[in-house]
Short mmCIF file of C-alpha atoms and ligand atoms in Angstrom, two decimals:
data_model
loop_
_atom_site.label_atom_id
_atom_site.label_comp_id
_atom_site.label_asym_id
_atom_site.label_seq_id
_atom_site.Cartn_x
_atom_site.Cartn_y
_atom_site.Cartn_z
CA MET S 1 22.42 -79.07 -48.37
CA SER S 2 24.15 -80.47 -44.62
CA ALA S 3 26.59 -81.50 -42.17
CA ASN S 4 26.79 -84.39 -39.53
CA SER S 5 23.89 -84.13 -36.53
CA ASN S 6 27.08 -84.96 -34.16
CA GLU S 7 28.50 -82.95 -31.29
CA ASN S 8 30.36 -79.83 -32.78
CA ALA S 9 33.78 -78.43 -31.99
CA THR S 10 31.85 -76.63 -29.02
CA GLY S 11 31.26 -79.97 -28.06
CA SER S 12 27.78 -79.27 -27.89
CA THR S 13 24.81 -81.31 -30.48
CA GLY S 14 24.19 -79.80 -33.93
CA LYS S 15 21.32 -77.93 -34.43
CA ARG S 16 18.75 -77.98 -37.28
CA ILE S 17 18.32 -74.87 -38.97
CA LEU S 18 15.86 -74.36 -41.04
CA ILE S 19 16.78 -70.74 -43.47
CA LEU S 20 14.11 -69.12 -45.45
CA ASN S 21 15.49 -67.35 -48.37
CA GLY S 22 12.56 -64.72 -49.21
CA SER S 23 15.24 -63.31 -52.15
CA PRO S 24 14.00 -63.84 -55.47
CA ARG S 25 17.19 -62.92 -56.72
CA MET S 26 19.26 -66.61 -56.58
CA ASN S 27 22.65 -65.19 -56.39
CA GLY S 28 22.08 -62.07 -54.89
CA ASN S 29 23.34 -59.82 -51.48
CA THR S 30 20.93 -62.51 -49.56
CA ALA S 31 22.14 -64.69 -51.05
CA GLY S 32 25.74 -63.49 -49.99
CA LEU S 33 24.46 -63.93 -46.57
CA ILE S 34 22.41 -67.15 -46.46
CA ALA S 35 26.13 -68.76 -47.67
CA SER S 36 28.29 -66.84 -45.16
CA PHE S 37 25.96 -68.12 -42.60
CA THR S 38 25.79 -71.34 -43.76
CA GLU S 39 29.29 -71.66 -44.30
CA GLY S 40 29.70 -71.14 -40.06
CA ALA S 41 27.04 -72.99 -39.17
CA ILE S 42 28.70 -76.00 -41.08
CA GLN S 43 31.80 -75.29 -39.30
CA ALA S 44 30.25 -74.72 -36.26
CA GLY S 45 28.75 -79.53 -36.87
CA HIS S 46 24.64 -77.63 -37.28
CA VAL S 47 22.43 -79.28 -39.92
CA VAL S 48 21.56 -76.35 -42.71
CA ASP S 49 18.11 -77.09 -44.85
CA ARG S 50 17.77 -74.19 -47.15
CA PHE S 51 14.29 -73.58 -48.90
CA ASP S 52 14.68 -71.11 -51.92
CA LEU S 53 10.60 -69.95 -51.84
CA GLN S 54 11.07 -67.94 -54.68
CA LYS S 55 11.32 -71.83 -56.58
CA MET S 56 8.65 -72.88 -55.01
CA ASN S 57 4.35 -72.95 -55.49
CA ILE S 58 3.90 -71.64 -52.04
CA ARG S 59 -0.07 -69.46 -51.44
CA ALA S 60 -1.05 -67.15 -49.07
CA CYS S 61 -3.23 -67.58 -46.34
CA LEU S 62 -6.45 -67.82 -46.53
CA GLY S 63 -7.54 -66.88 -43.08
CA CYS S 64 -9.79 -69.66 -42.62
CA TYR S 65 -8.82 -71.15 -39.22
CA LYS S 66 -8.88 -74.75 -40.87
CA GLY S 67 -5.76 -76.12 -40.09
CA GLY S 68 -3.95 -78.33 -38.12
CA LYS S 69 -6.42 -81.68 -38.29
CA ASP S 70 -3.90 -83.75 -40.08
CA PRO S 71 -0.50 -83.43 -38.64
CA ASP S 72 1.68 -84.33 -41.15
CA SER S 73 0.11 -81.32 -44.22
CA PRO S 74 -1.39 -78.93 -41.51
CA CYS S 75 -2.55 -76.65 -43.71
CA VAL S 76 -5.68 -77.27 -46.17
CA GLN S 77 -3.74 -75.72 -49.39
CA LYS S 78 -2.02 -78.21 -50.29
CA ASP S 79 1.47 -76.76 -52.33
CA ASP S 80 5.16 -76.96 -51.50
CA MET S 81 4.09 -75.73 -48.48
CA ASP S 82 4.42 -79.51 -47.23
CA LYS S 83 8.05 -80.22 -48.36
CA ILE S 84 8.38 -77.45 -45.88
CA TYR S 85 6.05 -78.23 -43.01
CA PRO S 86 8.22 -81.36 -41.86
CA VAL S 87 10.91 -79.48 -41.43
CA TYR S 88 10.22 -76.62 -39.45
CA GLU S 89 8.59 -78.98 -36.97
CA ARG S 90 11.86 -80.14 -36.55
CA ALA S 91 14.15 -77.14 -37.00
CA ASP S 92 15.76 -76.01 -33.35
CA ILE S 93 16.42 -72.53 -35.46
CA VAL S 94 14.25 -70.44 -37.79
CA VAL S 95 16.85 -68.01 -40.04
CA LEU S 96 14.35 -65.24 -41.87
CA ALA S 97 16.12 -64.12 -45.25
CA SER S 98 15.04 -61.13 -46.80
CA PRO S 99 15.89 -58.50 -49.38
CA MET S 100 14.19 -56.03 -47.38
CA TYR S 101 11.39 -54.53 -49.64
CA TYR S 102 9.40 -51.12 -48.97
CA TRP S 103 10.31 -51.72 -45.04
CA SER S 104 9.76 -54.91 -44.97
CA VAL S 105 10.52 -59.13 -45.82
CA THR S 106 9.60 -59.53 -49.20
CA GLY S 107 5.88 -61.35 -49.87
CA GLN S 108 7.47 -64.71 -51.58
CA LEU S 109 8.55 -65.34 -47.45
CA LYS S 110 5.62 -63.04 -45.35
CA CYS S 111 3.42 -66.34 -47.60
CA ALA S 112 5.54 -68.51 -46.02
CA PHE S 113 5.10 -67.54 -43.21
CA ASP S 114 2.04 -66.88 -42.35
CA ARG S 115 1.15 -70.59 -43.63
CA LEU S 116 3.76 -71.65 -40.34
CA PHE S 117 0.33 -71.29 -38.70
CA ALA S 118 -1.15 -74.49 -39.72
CA VAL S 119 1.13 -75.31 -37.34
CA THR S 120 0.00 -73.73 -34.54
CA GLU S 121 -3.20 -74.51 -35.22
CA LYS S 122 -2.23 -78.71 -34.01
CA ASP S 123 -1.69 -77.57 -31.07
CA ALA S 124 -5.97 -76.74 -29.12
CA GLU S 125 -4.32 -73.60 -26.57
CA PHE S 126 -2.57 -72.77 -30.83
CA ARG S 127 0.68 -71.80 -29.30
CA SER S 128 3.25 -71.49 -31.79
CA PRO S 129 6.63 -74.52 -31.22
CA SER S 130 9.27 -73.37 -29.68
CA LYS S 131 11.58 -71.83 -31.96
CA LYS S 132 15.40 -69.62 -32.05
CA CYS S 133 15.38 -67.49 -34.58
CA ILE S 134 17.79 -65.52 -36.57
CA MET S 135 17.27 -62.57 -39.11
CA LEU S 136 19.25 -62.15 -42.57
CA MET S 137 18.74 -58.73 -44.70
CA ALA S 138 20.25 -57.13 -47.14
CA ALA S 139 18.99 -53.61 -48.06
CA GLU S 140 19.44 -50.35 -50.46
CA GLY S 141 19.41 -48.02 -47.23
CA ASP S 142 22.60 -47.53 -45.23
CA THR S 143 20.77 -46.01 -41.88
CA ARG S 144 19.71 -46.92 -38.82
CA ASP S 145 16.11 -45.35 -39.37
CA ASN S 146 16.19 -47.32 -42.86
CA PHE S 147 15.88 -50.57 -40.75
CA GLU S 148 13.62 -49.40 -37.68
CA PRO S 149 11.08 -50.84 -39.41
CA VAL S 150 12.37 -54.50 -39.80
CA VAL S 151 14.29 -54.45 -36.59
CA HIS S 152 11.08 -53.21 -34.79
CA TYR S 153 8.51 -56.17 -36.89
CA TYR S 154 11.24 -58.71 -35.89
CA HIS S 155 11.54 -58.20 -32.90
CA ALA S 156 7.18 -57.61 -32.23
CA LEU S 157 7.29 -61.26 -34.05
CA LEU S 158 9.41 -63.20 -31.48
CA LYS S 159 8.30 -61.32 -28.36
CA HIS S 160 4.47 -62.61 -29.59
CA LEU S 161 5.77 -66.03 -30.63
CA GLY S 162 7.98 -65.95 -27.59
CA TRP S 163 11.23 -67.09 -29.76
CA THR S 164 14.55 -66.46 -28.90
CA ASN S 165 16.54 -64.55 -30.75
CA LEU S 166 20.00 -66.03 -31.96
CA GLY S 167 21.32 -62.22 -33.66
CA GLU S 168 19.97 -60.20 -36.52
CA VAL S 169 22.55 -59.70 -39.85
CA TYR S 170 21.49 -56.04 -41.50
CA ALA S 171 23.24 -55.13 -45.06
CA GLY S 172 23.11 -51.68 -46.39
CA GLY S 173 24.27 -50.55 -49.09
CA VAL S 174 23.65 -52.53 -51.34
CA VAL S 175 21.30 -52.79 -54.85
CA ASN S 176 22.42 -55.21 -57.02
CA VAL S 177 23.55 -58.15 -57.18
CA GLY S 178 27.28 -58.60 -56.06
CA ASP S 179 27.38 -55.46 -54.77
CA ILE S 180 27.39 -57.50 -50.98
CA LYS S 181 31.09 -58.19 -51.88
CA GLY S 182 33.76 -57.59 -49.57
CA HIS S 183 31.09 -56.14 -47.43
CA LEU S 184 30.79 -56.72 -43.02
CA ALA S 185 28.19 -58.48 -43.32
CA LEU S 186 29.08 -61.45 -44.59
CA LYS S 187 31.86 -61.89 -41.42
CA GLU S 188 29.36 -61.43 -39.67
CA ALA S 189 26.99 -63.43 -40.43
CA ARG S 190 29.19 -66.30 -40.48
CA ASP S 191 30.74 -65.81 -37.29
CA LEU S 192 26.66 -65.57 -36.69
CA GLY S 193 26.94 -69.62 -38.28
CA VAL S 194 29.54 -69.79 -35.88
CA SER S 195 28.56 -68.35 -32.71
CA ILE S 196 25.52 -71.04 -32.35
CA LEU S 197 25.50 -73.12 -29.91
C1 FMN Z 1 11.05 -53.76 -54.78
C2 FMN Z 1 11.58 -53.78 -54.21
C3 FMN Z 1 11.49 -52.95 -53.07
C4 FMN Z 1 12.35 -52.82 -51.74
N1 FMN Z 1 11.88 -52.27 -50.74
C5 FMN Z 1 13.50 -51.31 -50.16
C6 FMN Z 1 13.49 -50.36 -48.99
O1 FMN Z 1 11.91 -50.06 -48.50
N2 FMN Z 1 14.41 -50.30 -48.39
C7 FMN Z 1 15.85 -50.19 -49.06
O2 FMN Z 1 16.28 -49.79 -48.32
N3 FMN Z 1 15.60 -50.99 -49.89
C8 FMN Z 1 14.90 -51.76 -50.58
N4 FMN Z 1 14.94 -52.53 -51.82
C9 FMN Z 1 16.44 -52.42 -52.94
C10 FMN Z 1 16.73 -53.89 -52.01
O3 FMN Z 1 16.27 -54.54 -50.78
C11 FMN Z 1 17.70 -54.17 -52.36
O4 FMN Z 1 18.36 -54.46 -53.55
C12 FMN Z 1 18.82 -55.85 -51.71
O5 FMN Z 1 20.27 -55.61 -52.12
C13 FMN Z 1 18.39 -56.99 -52.61
O6 FMN Z 1 18.17 -57.91 -52.06
P1 FMN Z 1 19.14 -59.51 -52.89
O7 FMN Z 1 20.00 -58.91 -53.93
O8 FMN Z 1 19.15 -60.44 -52.30
O9 FMN Z 1 17.32 -59.29 -53.99
C14 FMN Z 1 14.31 -52.72 -52.33
C15 FMN Z 1 14.14 -53.62 -53.48
C16 FMN Z 1 12.84 -53.77 -54.84
C17 FMN Z 1 12.91 -54.41 -56.44
#
């Protein structure tokens, strides 16, 4: 999925946005947030690449610390992460999109994100590539207290990676497929996409 990479309506250059979709439900509530965000981002002239992790063969990190040697395929495990690595390296913005599963992101997203460490291993000093980041999340609970562990995790992650937060959209009170319809968070997600400079 992509739009042009020329100047957008605000005159700035279109950004490359990588969406890592951790939801196993392709038409679920996270998918709704992603669709609204993508619509806004494309309208603003950005290029969006989305990976639906549930459909991909991505194994968990082995913790071998032997990655980074082959620049094009930095992990020792050879699977569908090789489709994500080049897009990740070029991306200006990484979007973490996930339902809340036990006060965290899904295993699908966690596995993929851990495996990005192989790119960090390309750097002798283990410096992470510099990125901007966005969080989109759907959850059953709809209180500040329910989202607090994820908010804490997300901010700790960005602090340690040295990434910049461009925004977070948390859609609470959604359980079944279709619950996101008419949710205020859809507008928030769309506005966030449009707001990217
Ligand atoms: C295994 C599992 C764990 C869940 N854990 C939580 C949770 O910790 N907190 C919460 O508010 N909702 C939790 N939920 C509810 C989902 O976050 C909610 O149904 C969400 O809308 C699903 O998004 P999706 O439609 O993209 O799959 C859980 C659902 C499942 C299946």
